[in-house]
Amino acid sequence: MLIQDVMSRAVKSVSPETSLQEVASLMCLQRFSSIPVIDSQGILTGVIAERDILKFLFPDIKDLMESPSAINFQALEQDYRKIFSMTAAELMSKQVISVTPDYPLLKAVAVMARHNFRRIPVTQEGVLVGMVSMGDIHRATFIKSFSGSPQLTETA
């Protein structure tokens, strides 16, 4: 089975100029853990993940370990609000890992597991053509393995 057999083709994306407030709203409303960032030609230029945004809300682990009582969590929340004026381009990961539509499904799972991804962009010659999630892969492999729904029996 190939990625093209299970990928979602209707993909929500943002431009590099999209405000982080809009990105965060889209993530919350659509329950996305990451969103691809594409330019005007549809070229995948980056991915912005929840962790890219949320890292501003949490103290640095080194600071937390050295002096947890000295951290001003209220100030961190204020700083978090300030990032909403930033753009997707300012926080996105520019080193994007993607797969192609003809990529083997289980090989994609290995890539996703190695990088701890739940979703991965699908590109063809740099253009975003879809996304595939662990849920998509799970559904596809289940359906293929069982060719229909399992038999359920009713008990009294």
XYZ file of C-alpha atoms in Angstrom:
156
model
C 0.000 0.000 0.000
C 1.224 3.500 -0.850
C 0.772 6.911 0.759
C -1.438 8.034 -2.156
C -3.943 5.322 -1.170
C -4.584 6.819 2.272
C -3.460 10.470 2.293
C -5.845 13.366 2.807
C -5.852 15.619 -0.227
C -7.952 18.419 1.297
C -5.236 19.946 3.452
C -5.496 23.072 5.557
C -2.353 25.151 5.238
C -1.159 28.654 5.987
C 1.144 31.096 4.260
C 4.423 32.287 5.779
C 2.737 35.656 6.482
C -0.144 34.166 8.496
C -0.234 35.487 12.057
C 0.414 33.056 14.870
C -2.922 34.021 16.353
C -4.612 32.679 13.213
C -2.382 29.586 13.194
C -3.159 28.835 16.856
C -6.887 29.365 16.259
C -6.844 26.964 13.322
C -4.957 24.381 15.378
C -7.410 24.637 18.260
C -10.580 24.665 16.160
C -9.509 21.911 13.762
C -7.572 19.882 16.377
C -4.376 19.924 14.321
C -1.054 19.278 15.978
C 0.788 20.814 13.023
C 0.024 22.826 9.902
C 2.019 23.000 6.677
C 3.242 26.402 5.542
C 3.150 26.927 1.770
C 4.134 29.774 -0.514
C 1.930 31.251 -3.267
C 2.954 28.460 -5.692
C 1.982 25.712 -3.231
C 5.601 24.872 -2.384
C 6.005 23.507 1.125
C 8.307 25.953 2.913
C 7.829 24.806 6.481
C 5.665 23.218 9.124
C 4.475 24.849 12.300
C 3.634 22.561 15.196
C 1.902 23.135 18.499
C 5.210 22.624 20.248
C 6.743 25.465 18.184
C 4.137 27.802 19.661
C 3.851 26.318 23.141
C 7.570 26.407 23.840
C 7.064 30.102 24.648
C 4.638 29.210 27.408
C 6.973 26.878 29.246
C 10.190 27.728 31.050
C 13.463 26.380 29.774
C 14.077 22.965 31.337
C 17.501 24.069 32.597
C 15.959 27.030 34.439
C 13.227 24.833 35.839
C 15.727 22.317 37.197
C 18.051 24.939 38.701
C 15.511 27.187 40.376
C 11.832 26.303 39.966
C 10.658 28.845 42.547
C 12.340 31.728 40.685
C 10.279 31.278 37.518
C 7.609 33.893 36.982
C 4.841 31.906 35.311
C 2.585 34.938 35.043
C 5.235 36.761 33.006
C 5.612 33.695 30.779
C 1.880 33.833 30.033
C 2.227 37.519 29.086
C 5.116 36.646 26.765
C 2.959 33.940 25.199
C 0.355 36.546 24.245
C 3.070 38.653 22.619
C 3.990 35.941 20.133
C 0.597 36.209 18.447
C 1.864 39.231 16.527
C 4.566 37.024 14.982
C 4.082 35.162 11.704
C 4.217 31.488 10.803
C 7.533 32.085 9.007
C 9.145 33.282 12.224
C 8.424 30.088 14.180
C 7.990 27.347 11.588
C 10.422 24.498 11.182
C 12.146 25.075 7.868
C 13.828 21.667 7.709
C 10.715 19.808 6.580
C 10.570 16.066 6.299
C 7.954 14.883 3.835
C 7.033 11.820 1.819
C 5.880 11.423 -1.768
C 2.569 9.898 -2.889
C 4.362 6.767 -4.146
C 6.107 6.194 -0.796
C 5.355 2.796 0.826
C 2.953 3.156 3.740
C 4.935 1.209 6.325
C 8.140 2.981 5.351
C 6.339 6.260 6.088
C 5.376 4.885 9.506
C 9.056 4.260 10.195
C 9.931 7.852 9.234
C 7.114 9.214 11.389
C 8.111 7.059 14.361
C 11.777 8.028 14.058
C 10.882 11.734 14.181
C 7.961 11.396 16.608
C 5.445 12.779 14.067
C 1.691 12.170 14.156
C 1.235 13.739 10.697
C 3.582 14.150 7.757
C 3.231 16.288 4.613
C 3.017 14.633 1.223
C 4.805 16.513 -1.559
C 5.431 16.070 -5.231
C 8.356 18.081 -6.594
C 8.125 20.315 -3.524
C 4.405 21.072 -3.925
C 2.148 20.086 -1.035
C -0.355 17.523 -2.348
C -1.617 16.014 0.894
C -1.062 14.967 4.476
C -1.085 11.583 6.095
C -1.636 10.918 9.777
C -1.058 7.927 11.992
C -4.853 7.652 12.176
C -5.091 7.459 8.365
C -2.475 4.713 8.338
C -4.108 2.825 11.193
C -7.525 2.868 9.479
C -6.068 1.772 6.139
C -4.085 -1.123 7.567
C -7.039 -2.264 9.689
C -9.411 -2.224 6.727
C -6.932 -4.014 4.493
C -6.191 -6.625 7.159
C -9.802 -7.430 7.966
C -11.580 -6.544 4.688
C -14.583 -5.201 6.522
C -15.806 -4.820 10.033
C -15.187 -7.499 12.634
C -18.071 -9.760 13.528
C -19.728 -8.663 16.724
C -21.817 -11.014 18.800
C -24.402 -9.972 21.272
C -24.428 -11.475 24.723
C -27.322 -11.495 27.111
